[in-house]
mmCIF file of C-alpha atoms and ligand atoms in Angstrom:
data_model
loop_
_atom_site.group_PDB
_atom_site.id
_atom_site.type_symbol
_atom_site.label_atom_id
_atom_site.label_comp_id
_atom_site.label_asym_id
_atom_site.label_seq_id
_atom_site.Cartn_x
_atom_site.Cartn_y
_atom_site.Cartn_z
ATOM 1 C CA UNK A 1 4.248 18.405 5.200
ATOM 2 C CA UNK A 2 4.164 17.284 1.589
ATOM 3 C CA UNK A 3 2.680 13.928 0.651
ATOM 4 C CA UNK A 4 1.795 12.123 -2.575
ATOM 5 C CA UNK A 5 -1.870 11.410 -2.042
ATOM 6 C CA UNK A 6 -3.745 8.849 -4.113
ATOM 7 C CA UNK A 7 -7.366 9.965 -4.440
ATOM 8 C CA UNK A 8 -8.432 7.116 -6.714
ATOM 9 C CA UNK A 9 -6.926 4.975 -9.481
ATOM 10 C CA UNK A 10 -4.222 7.032 -11.260
ATOM 11 C CA UNK A 11 -5.249 10.162 -9.352
ATOM 12 C CA UNK A 12 -1.997 10.907 -7.574
ATOM 13 C CA UNK A 13 -1.170 14.434 -6.449
ATOM 14 C CA UNK A 14 1.606 15.854 -4.306
ATOM 15 C CA UNK A 15 -0.142 18.105 -1.811
ATOM 16 C CA UNK A 16 0.277 19.819 1.511
ATOM 17 C CA UNK A 17 -1.022 17.450 4.164
ATOM 18 C CA UNK A 18 -1.433 17.534 7.922
ATOM 19 C CA UNK A 19 1.636 16.200 9.757
ATOM 20 C CA UNK A 20 0.628 12.973 11.545
ATOM 21 C CA UNK A 21 0.787 13.023 15.366
ATOM 22 C CA UNK A 22 2.700 10.086 16.860
ATOM 23 C CA UNK A 23 0.580 8.385 19.501
ATOM 24 C CA UNK A 24 1.908 6.281 22.385
ATOM 25 C CA UNK A 25 3.952 3.486 20.802
ATOM 26 C CA UNK A 26 4.548 5.450 17.588
ATOM 27 C CA UNK A 27 7.443 7.216 15.941
ATOM 28 C CA UNK A 28 7.228 9.964 13.348
ATOM 29 C CA UNK A 29 9.830 9.239 10.680
ATOM 30 C CA UNK A 30 11.248 11.699 8.165
ATOM 31 C CA UNK A 31 11.680 9.704 4.952
ATOM 32 C CA UNK A 32 15.150 9.732 3.355
ATOM 33 C CA UNK A 33 14.821 7.167 0.567
ATOM 34 C CA UNK A 34 11.848 5.094 -0.555
ATOM 35 C CA UNK A 35 11.553 2.290 -3.085
ATOM 36 C CA UNK A 36 8.656 1.770 -5.453
ATOM 37 C CA UNK A 37 7.527 -1.776 -6.290
ATOM 38 C CA UNK A 38 4.881 -3.698 -8.183
ATOM 39 C CA UNK A 39 2.535 -3.574 -5.200
ATOM 40 C CA UNK A 40 2.601 0.231 -5.291
ATOM 41 C CA UNK A 41 1.983 0.146 -9.022
ATOM 42 C CA UNK A 42 -1.019 -2.152 -8.665
ATOM 43 C CA UNK A 43 -2.490 0.226 -6.067
ATOM 44 C CA UNK A 44 -1.715 3.243 -8.270
ATOM 45 C CA UNK A 45 -3.408 1.620 -11.282
ATOM 46 C CA UNK A 46 -6.453 0.529 -9.275
ATOM 47 C CA UNK A 47 -5.853 -3.206 -9.780
ATOM 48 C CA UNK A 48 -5.455 -3.440 -6.038
ATOM 49 C CA UNK A 49 -8.100 -1.445 -4.208
ATOM 50 C CA UNK A 50 -7.384 0.537 -1.065
ATOM 51 C CA UNK A 51 -9.442 3.077 0.798
ATOM 52 C CA UNK A 52 -8.845 6.596 -0.505
ATOM 53 C CA UNK A 53 -7.246 8.978 0.100
ATOM 54 C CA UNK A 54 -4.103 6.913 0.693
ATOM 55 C CA UNK A 55 -0.372 7.594 0.813
ATOM 56 C CA UNK A 56 1.371 4.591 -0.773
ATOM 57 C CA UNK A 57 4.927 3.346 -0.221
ATOM 58 C CA UNK A 58 6.339 0.723 2.158
ATOM 59 C CA UNK A 59 10.065 0.287 1.381
ATOM 60 C CA UNK A 60 11.942 3.019 3.209
ATOM 61 C CA UNK A 61 14.674 4.393 5.392
ATOM 62 C CA UNK A 62 14.469 7.587 7.407
ATOM 63 C CA UNK A 63 15.261 9.437 10.577
ATOM 64 C CA UNK A 64 13.116 9.652 13.696
ATOM 65 C CA UNK A 65 11.682 13.159 13.914
ATOM 66 C CA UNK A 66 9.492 12.687 17.004
ATOM 67 C CA UNK A 67 8.146 9.931 19.224
ATOM 68 C CA UNK A 68 4.871 9.491 21.080
ATOM 69 C CA UNK A 69 4.390 9.679 24.829
ATOM 70 C CA UNK A 70 6.324 7.038 26.768
ATOM 71 C CA UNK A 71 8.504 5.900 23.850
ATOM 72 C CA UNK A 72 12.157 5.353 24.825
ATOM 73 C CA UNK A 73 13.478 3.606 21.694
ATOM 74 C CA UNK A 74 14.077 4.618 19.001
ATOM 75 C CA UNK A 75 15.169 8.103 19.943
ATOM 76 C CA UNK A 76 14.738 11.340 18.046
ATOM 77 C CA UNK A 77 17.517 11.544 15.445
ATOM 78 C CA UNK A 78 18.012 7.777 15.104
ATOM 79 C CA UNK A 79 18.246 6.448 11.575
ATOM 80 C CA UNK A 80 15.773 3.599 11.063
ATOM 81 C CA UNK A 81 14.784 1.023 8.457
ATOM 82 C CA UNK A 82 11.077 0.294 8.507
ATOM 83 C CA UNK A 83 9.514 -3.160 8.546
ATOM 84 C CA UNK A 84 6.228 -2.164 6.930
ATOM 85 C CA UNK A 85 3.941 -4.889 8.255
ATOM 86 C CA UNK A 86 2.629 -5.365 11.750
ATOM 87 C CA UNK A 87 0.386 -8.079 13.059
ATOM 88 C CA UNK A 88 -2.245 -8.159 15.774
ATOM 89 C CA UNK A 89 0.097 -9.869 18.239
ATOM 90 C CA UNK A 90 -2.655 -11.781 20.049
ATOM 91 C CA UNK A 91 -4.120 -14.363 17.643
ATOM 92 C CA UNK A 92 -2.880 -17.998 17.735
ATOM 93 C CA UNK A 93 -0.769 -17.426 14.590
ATOM 94 C CA UNK A 94 0.954 -14.400 16.104
ATOM 95 C CA UNK A 95 1.466 -16.153 19.435
ATOM 96 C CA UNK A 96 3.202 -19.089 17.779
ATOM 97 C CA UNK A 97 5.504 -16.732 15.869
ATOM 98 C CA UNK A 98 3.749 -16.798 12.507
ATOM 99 C CA UNK A 99 3.097 -13.083 12.515
ATOM 100 C CA UNK A 100 3.565 -12.857 8.744
ATOM 101 C CA UNK A 101 0.492 -15.075 8.416
ATOM 102 C CA UNK A 102 -1.731 -13.091 10.819
ATOM 103 C CA UNK A 103 -5.157 -12.686 9.229
ATOM 104 C CA UNK A 104 -5.500 -9.110 10.461
ATOM 105 C CA UNK A 105 -1.991 -7.941 9.579
ATOM 106 C CA UNK A 106 -1.642 -4.220 8.823
ATOM 107 C CA UNK A 107 0.493 -3.179 5.853
ATOM 108 C CA UNK A 108 1.968 0.321 5.839
ATOM 109 C CA UNK A 109 1.357 2.072 2.510
ATOM 110 C CA UNK A 110 -1.642 -0.180 1.809
ATOM 111 C CA UNK A 111 -3.906 -0.308 4.871
ATOM 112 C CA UNK A 112 -2.483 2.833 6.494
ATOM 113 C CA UNK A 113 -0.496 5.749 5.058
ATOM 114 C CA UNK A 114 3.014 5.023 3.844
ATOM 115 C CA UNK A 115 6.273 6.621 2.850
ATOM 116 C CA UNK A 116 5.644 8.622 -0.335
ATOM 117 C CA UNK A 117 5.563 11.641 1.955
ATOM 118 C CA UNK A 118 8.006 13.745 3.919
ATOM 119 C CA UNK A 119 6.853 12.243 7.237
ATOM 120 C CA UNK A 120 5.206 8.947 8.204
ATOM 121 C CA UNK A 121 3.806 7.709 11.486
ATOM 122 C CA UNK A 122 4.793 4.111 12.267
ATOM 123 C CA UNK A 123 4.596 1.884 15.350
ATOM 124 C CA UNK A 124 8.001 1.764 17.043
ATOM 125 C CA UNK A 125 8.056 -2.036 16.750
ATOM 126 C CA UNK A 126 8.397 -1.499 12.963
ATOM 127 C CA UNK A 127 11.614 0.527 13.394
ATOM 128 C CA UNK A 128 14.968 -1.243 13.017
ATOM 129 C CA UNK A 129 18.151 0.664 13.854
ATOM 130 C CA UNK A 130 20.072 1.275 10.620
ATOM 131 C CA UNK A 131 23.605 -0.151 10.709
ATOM 132 C CA UNK A 132 26.173 2.649 10.965
ATOM 133 C CA UNK A 133 28.149 3.398 7.843
ATOM 134 C CA UNK A 134 25.621 1.896 5.409
ATOM 135 C CA UNK A 135 24.035 4.488 3.121
ATOM 136 C CA UNK A 136 20.295 5.124 3.088
ATOM 137 C CA UNK A 137 19.994 4.016 -0.529
ATOM 138 C CA UNK A 138 21.727 0.717 0.194
ATOM 139 C CA UNK A 139 19.282 0.015 3.022
ATOM 140 C CA UNK A 140 16.229 1.122 1.037
ATOM 141 C CA UNK A 141 15.956 -2.364 -0.464
ATOM 142 C CA UNK A 142 15.978 -4.124 2.955
ATOM 143 C CA UNK A 143 12.263 -4.945 2.760
ATOM 144 C CA UNK A 144 12.346 -6.974 -0.486
ATOM 145 C CA UNK A 145 15.678 -8.415 0.644
ATOM 146 C CA UNK A 146 14.049 -9.712 3.840
ATOM 147 C CA UNK A 147 11.464 -11.440 1.622
ATOM 148 C CA UNK A 148 14.144 -13.444 -0.180
ATOM 149 C CA UNK A 149 16.207 -14.086 2.951
ATOM 150 C CA UNK A 150 13.148 -15.907 4.254
ATOM 151 C CA UNK A 151 12.525 -17.665 0.938
ATOM 152 C CA UNK A 152 16.084 -19.003 0.806
ATOM 153 C CA UNK A 153 15.816 -20.168 4.423
ATOM 154 C CA UNK A 154 12.500 -21.873 3.621
ATOM 155 C CA UNK A 155 14.337 -23.695 0.817
ATOM 156 C CA UNK A 156 16.945 -24.935 3.343
ATOM 157 C CA UNK A 157 19.725 -24.187 0.861
ATOM 158 C CA UNK A 158 23.080 -25.613 1.864
ATOM 159 C CA UNK A 159 26.684 -24.922 0.930
ATOM 160 C CA UNK A 160 27.642 -26.592 -2.350
ATOM 161 C CA UNK A 161 24.108 -27.088 -3.645
ATOM 162 C CA UNK A 162 22.785 -25.897 -6.973
ATOM 163 C CA UNK A 163 20.040 -23.305 -6.995
ATOM 164 C CA UNK A 164 18.003 -21.528 -9.622
ATOM 165 C CA UNK A 165 16.146 -18.252 -9.487
ATOM 166 C CA UNK A 166 13.169 -17.794 -11.788
ATOM 167 C CA UNK A 167 12.777 -14.105 -12.638
ATOM 168 C CA UNK A 168 15.456 -11.428 -12.811
ATOM 169 C CA UNK A 169 13.667 -8.467 -11.275
ATOM 170 C CA UNK A 170 14.463 -6.950 -7.886
ATOM 171 C CA UNK A 171 13.516 -10.116 -5.965
ATOM 172 C CA UNK A 172 15.318 -12.420 -8.390
ATOM 173 C CA UNK A 173 18.545 -10.431 -8.347
ATOM 174 C CA UNK A 174 18.417 -10.279 -4.543
ATOM 175 C CA UNK A 175 17.626 -14.000 -4.249
ATOM 176 C CA UNK A 176 20.598 -14.755 -6.484
ATOM 177 C CA UNK A 177 22.887 -12.934 -4.072
ATOM 178 C CA UNK A 178 21.428 -14.496 -0.912
ATOM 179 C CA UNK A 179 21.719 -17.966 -2.457
ATOM 180 C CA UNK A 180 25.333 -17.267 -3.423
ATOM 181 C CA UNK A 181 25.999 -15.990 0.116
ATOM 182 C CA UNK A 182 24.704 -19.340 1.410
ATOM 183 C CA UNK A 183 27.242 -21.159 -0.754
ATOM 184 C CA UNK A 184 24.994 -22.266 -3.623
ATOM 185 C CA UNK A 185 25.935 -22.160 -7.298
ATOM 186 C CA UNK A 186 23.134 -20.186 -8.946
ATOM 187 C CA UNK A 187 21.442 -20.334 -12.348
ATOM 188 C CA UNK A 188 19.283 -17.307 -13.225
ATOM 189 C CA UNK A 189 16.326 -18.037 -15.514
ATOM 190 C CA UNK A 190 14.318 -15.268 -17.128
ATOM 191 C CA UNK A 191 12.141 -14.646 -20.152
ATOM 192 C CA UNK A 192 14.423 -11.800 -21.195
ATOM 193 C CA UNK A 193 18.208 -11.628 -21.414
ATOM 194 C CA UNK A 194 18.142 -7.941 -20.450
ATOM 195 C CA UNK A 195 19.375 -8.451 -16.871
ATOM 196 C CA UNK A 196 21.847 -11.248 -17.537
ATOM 197 C CA UNK A 197 24.944 -9.043 -17.569
ATOM 198 C CA UNK A 198 23.958 -7.655 -14.172
ATOM 199 C CA UNK A 199 23.122 -11.151 -12.900
ATOM 200 C CA UNK A 200 26.632 -12.256 -13.916
ATOM 201 C CA UNK A 201 28.124 -9.271 -12.122
ATOM 202 C CA UNK A 202 26.126 -10.093 -8.977
ATOM 203 C CA UNK A 203 27.393 -13.665 -8.861
ATOM 204 C CA UNK A 204 25.286 -15.862 -11.145
ATOM 205 C CA UNK A 205 27.184 -18.983 -12.231
ATOM 206 C CA UNK A 206 25.044 -19.149 -15.387
ATOM 207 C CA UNK A 207 21.993 -17.589 -17.007
ATOM 208 C CA UNK A 208 19.306 -19.102 -19.221
ATOM 209 C CA UNK A 209 16.595 -17.386 -21.259
ATOM 210 C CA UNK A 210 13.346 -19.342 -21.433
ATOM 211 C CA UNK A 211 13.356 -19.112 -25.251
ATOM 212 C CA UNK A 212 16.869 -20.578 -25.392
ATOM 213 C CA UNK A 213 15.687 -24.156 -24.935
ATOM 214 C CA UNK A 214 13.910 -26.616 -22.626
ATOM 215 C CA UNK A 215 14.393 -25.814 -18.965
ATOM 216 C CA UNK A 216 14.827 -29.411 -17.834
ATOM 217 C CA UNK A 217 17.756 -29.752 -20.235
ATOM 218 C CA UNK A 218 19.276 -26.496 -18.999
ATOM 219 C CA UNK A 219 18.874 -27.745 -15.421
ATOM 220 C CA UNK A 220 20.577 -31.047 -16.250
ATOM 221 C CA UNK A 221 23.460 -29.278 -17.954
ATOM 222 C CA UNK A 222 23.905 -26.808 -15.090
ATOM 223 C CA UNK A 223 23.661 -29.319 -12.253
ATOM 224 C CA UNK A 224 25.448 -32.227 -13.908
ATOM 225 C CA UNK A 225 22.649 -34.442 -12.575
ATOM 226 C CA UNK A 226 18.830 -34.758 -12.717
ATOM 227 C CA UNK A 227 18.088 -31.098 -12.045
ATOM 228 C CA UNK A 228 18.477 -28.266 -9.556
ATOM 229 C CA UNK A 229 18.451 -28.822 -5.781
ATOM 230 C CA UNK A 230 16.442 -25.723 -4.881
ATOM 231 C CA UNK A 231 14.505 -23.336 -7.125
ATOM 232 C CA UNK A 232 13.249 -19.950 -5.907
ATOM 233 C CA UNK A 233 10.383 -18.522 -7.945
ATOM 234 C CA UNK A 234 10.166 -14.714 -7.837
ATOM 235 C CA UNK A 235 8.184 -13.719 -10.931
ATOM 236 C CA UNK A 236 4.706 -14.443 -9.625
ATOM 237 C CA UNK A 237 3.198 -15.759 -12.844
ATOM 238 C CA UNK A 238 1.690 -19.193 -13.556
ATOM 239 C CA UNK A 239 4.377 -19.777 -16.232
ATOM 240 C CA UNK A 240 7.132 -19.061 -13.716
ATOM 241 C CA UNK A 241 5.702 -21.705 -11.370
ATOM 242 C CA UNK A 242 5.805 -24.276 -14.154
ATOM 243 C CA UNK A 243 9.341 -23.171 -15.024
ATOM 244 C CA UNK A 244 10.388 -23.773 -11.421
ATOM 245 C CA UNK A 245 8.907 -27.272 -11.523
ATOM 246 C CA UNK A 246 10.729 -28.015 -14.766
ATOM 247 C CA UNK A 247 14.063 -26.981 -13.258
ATOM 248 C CA UNK A 248 13.932 -28.832 -9.944
ATOM 249 C CA UNK A 249 15.416 -32.301 -9.533
ATOM 250 C CA UNK A 250 13.602 -35.302 -8.082
ATOM 251 C CA UNK A 251 13.727 -34.845 -4.309
ATOM 252 C CA UNK A 252 14.391 -31.126 -4.719
ATOM 253 C CA UNK A 253 12.637 -28.060 -3.308
ATOM 254 C CA UNK A 254 10.690 -25.241 -4.941
ATOM 255 C CA UNK A 255 10.079 -22.051 -2.971
ATOM 256 C CA UNK A 256 7.306 -19.789 -4.232
ATOM 257 C CA UNK A 257 7.519 -16.092 -3.346
ATOM 258 C CA UNK A 258 5.467 -14.591 -6.173
ATOM 259 C CA UNK A 259 1.721 -14.292 -5.833
ATOM 260 C CA UNK A 260 0.139 -15.373 -9.127
ATOM 261 C CA UNK A 261 -3.392 -14.009 -9.226
ATOM 262 C CA UNK A 262 -4.438 -16.319 -12.045
ATOM 263 C CA UNK A 263 -5.151 -20.014 -11.543
ATOM 264 C CA UNK A 264 -1.912 -21.948 -11.935
ATOM 265 C CA UNK A 265 -1.851 -25.382 -13.547
ATOM 266 C CA UNK A 266 0.492 -27.693 -11.644
ATOM 267 C CA UNK A 267 1.157 -31.241 -12.896
ATOM 268 C CA UNK A 268 0.871 -32.877 -9.496
ATOM 269 C CA UNK A 269 1.651 -36.248 -11.052
ATOM 270 C CA UNK A 270 5.243 -35.119 -11.487
ATOM 271 C CA UNK A 271 5.296 -33.504 -8.041
ATOM 272 C CA UNK A 272 4.360 -36.806 -6.382
ATOM 273 C CA UNK A 273 6.348 -39.013 -8.747
ATOM 274 C CA UNK A 274 9.491 -36.944 -8.113
ATOM 275 C CA UNK A 275 8.810 -36.155 -4.426
ATOM 276 C CA UNK A 276 9.204 -32.435 -5.032
ATOM 277 C CA UNK A 277 8.728 -30.261 -1.975
ATOM 278 C CA UNK A 278 6.819 -27.075 -2.774
ATOM 279 C CA UNK A 279 6.822 -24.397 -0.075
ATOM 280 C CA UNK A 280 5.270 -20.967 -0.010
ATOM 281 C CA UNK A 281 7.160 -18.084 1.543
ATOM 282 C CA UNK A 282 5.213 -15.019 2.637
ATOM 283 C CA UNK A 283 7.068 -11.774 3.324
ATOM 284 C CA UNK A 284 9.164 -12.178 6.499
ATOM 285 C CA UNK A 285 9.016 -12.970 10.198
ATOM 286 C CA UNK A 286 12.349 -12.112 11.747
ATOM 287 C CA UNK A 287 14.532 -11.630 8.671
ATOM 288 C CA UNK A 288 15.097 -7.851 8.774
ATOM 289 C CA UNK A 289 18.221 -8.010 10.934
ATOM 290 C CA UNK A 290 19.792 -10.653 8.698
ATOM 291 C CA UNK A 291 18.876 -8.668 5.567
ATOM 292 C CA UNK A 292 20.627 -5.568 6.932
ATOM 293 C CA UNK A 293 23.608 -7.663 8.029
ATOM 294 C CA UNK A 294 24.030 -9.033 4.500
ATOM 295 C CA UNK A 295 24.033 -5.497 3.078
ATOM 296 C CA UNK A 296 26.422 -4.171 5.738
ATOM 297 C CA UNK A 297 28.786 -7.112 5.141
ATOM 298 C CA UNK A 298 28.764 -6.474 1.390
ATOM 299 C CA UNK A 299 27.375 -9.959 0.696
ATOM 300 C CA UNK A 300 24.359 -8.455 -1.004
ATOM 301 C CA UNK A 301 24.771 -5.417 -3.238
ATOM 302 C CA UNK A 302 21.605 -3.394 -3.500
ATOM 303 C CA UNK A 303 22.854 -0.202 -5.162
ATOM 304 C CA UNK A 304 23.207 -1.707 -8.672
ATOM 305 C CA UNK A 305 19.468 -2.470 -8.586
ATOM 306 C CA UNK A 306 18.501 1.196 -8.268
ATOM 307 C CA UNK A 307 18.048 2.323 -11.860
ATOM 308 C CA UNK A 308 16.008 5.508 -11.361
ATOM 309 C CA UNK A 309 15.777 8.270 -8.777
ATOM 310 C CA UNK A 310 13.061 10.927 -8.503
ATOM 311 C CA UNK A 311 12.152 13.656 -6.053
ATOM 312 C CA UNK A 312 8.772 13.374 -4.298
ATOM 313 C CA UNK A 313 7.418 16.145 -6.553
ATOM 314 C CA UNK A 314 8.196 13.954 -9.581
ATOM 315 C CA UNK A 315 6.460 10.856 -8.237
ATOM 316 C CA UNK A 316 4.203 10.460 -11.273
ATOM 317 C CA UNK A 317 7.348 10.121 -13.381
ATOM 318 C CA UNK A 318 8.555 7.474 -10.934
ATOM 319 C CA UNK A 319 5.423 5.416 -11.627
ATOM 320 C CA UNK A 320 5.962 5.790 -15.395
ATOM 321 C CA UNK A 321 9.622 4.791 -15.018
ATOM 322 C CA UNK A 322 8.659 1.687 -13.002
ATOM 323 C CA UNK A 323 7.027 0.263 -16.151
ATOM 324 C CA UNK A 324 10.025 0.890 -18.410
ATOM 325 C CA UNK A 325 11.905 -2.272 -19.418
ATOM 326 C CA UNK A 326 15.176 -0.784 -18.163
ATOM 327 C CA UNK A 327 13.786 -0.202 -14.657
ATOM 328 C CA UNK A 328 14.695 -2.509 -11.819
ATOM 329 C CA UNK A 329 14.219 -0.496 -8.619
ATOM 330 C CA UNK A 330 12.873 3.040 -8.834
ATOM 331 C CA UNK A 331 13.682 5.226 -5.840
ATOM 332 C CA UNK A 332 11.983 8.314 -4.474
ATOM 333 C CA UNK A 333 14.637 10.312 -2.690
ATOM 334 C CA UNK A 334 13.696 13.071 -0.273
HETATM 335 ZN ZN1 ZN B 1 7.359 -3.703 -2.134
HETATM 336 ZN ZN1 ZN B 2 -2.375 -11.999 14.659
#
């Protein structure tokens, strides 16, 4: 089979590779469509170290090509969406249901080989049956969608509330749609106005560029009160965290999904004084089914986020495209 193999930082080559053998409990999946994200880019660039050689890629849809001994579901030929993280299943965190927090969690495309290849071996417990009638490309974004489904649930967003999304990338534009599906009126805040037309099309009630004026004033104007009920931060920078805190109302909630690697200054005086609830949200626990349901029901539109498509042989161009300002979601289609 062909696979894009990373031999070291920025040393990515599409090569003939040995087809993985599915063991007991595994499926061999033929990749149909795969998404590229910032995590892949940070591995590609060497900012995030992995053991080499490594096949990257963790957002994907495909068809079961073979299964290991004793596997009854999925069956050969089934179309599946892959949940690309699996936990140990036996530690106290896993046993209490917090498998996303497991300290020895395995991430496909990071710790083991992923989907920038014709075939991938995955544990069958990572395979979700794809809803009939929903195209591969529409389901390709299920993984990041599951991230924001959880984030919105962690924010306990209710019908009729105001919400804000900080960041207008893939996660921000998905969070906007999940919040709208939950009945919130959504303000999209971004440093750039580039995605605002799309945000409007996907259901934003308003948009605000950071340079356009103070965020607390924008939040007051949008909410008609002291600020926004629930703010979902998706940009993963220290500035975005402070933007979220500027937008939220006293007694409101801030959900953090981004992972800022730099130290982040938080004015805890104003957190305490205003009784702001700050919650982290880490990937997903059981949100894949709901993410696929939202896509199948047309409540979340994923296709408009796919700005670029490349064949596996052109994967280096896909990584270049990912950095272009016009790129939202870059797809590798097989
Ligand atoms: Zn990703
Ligand atoms: Zn565990």
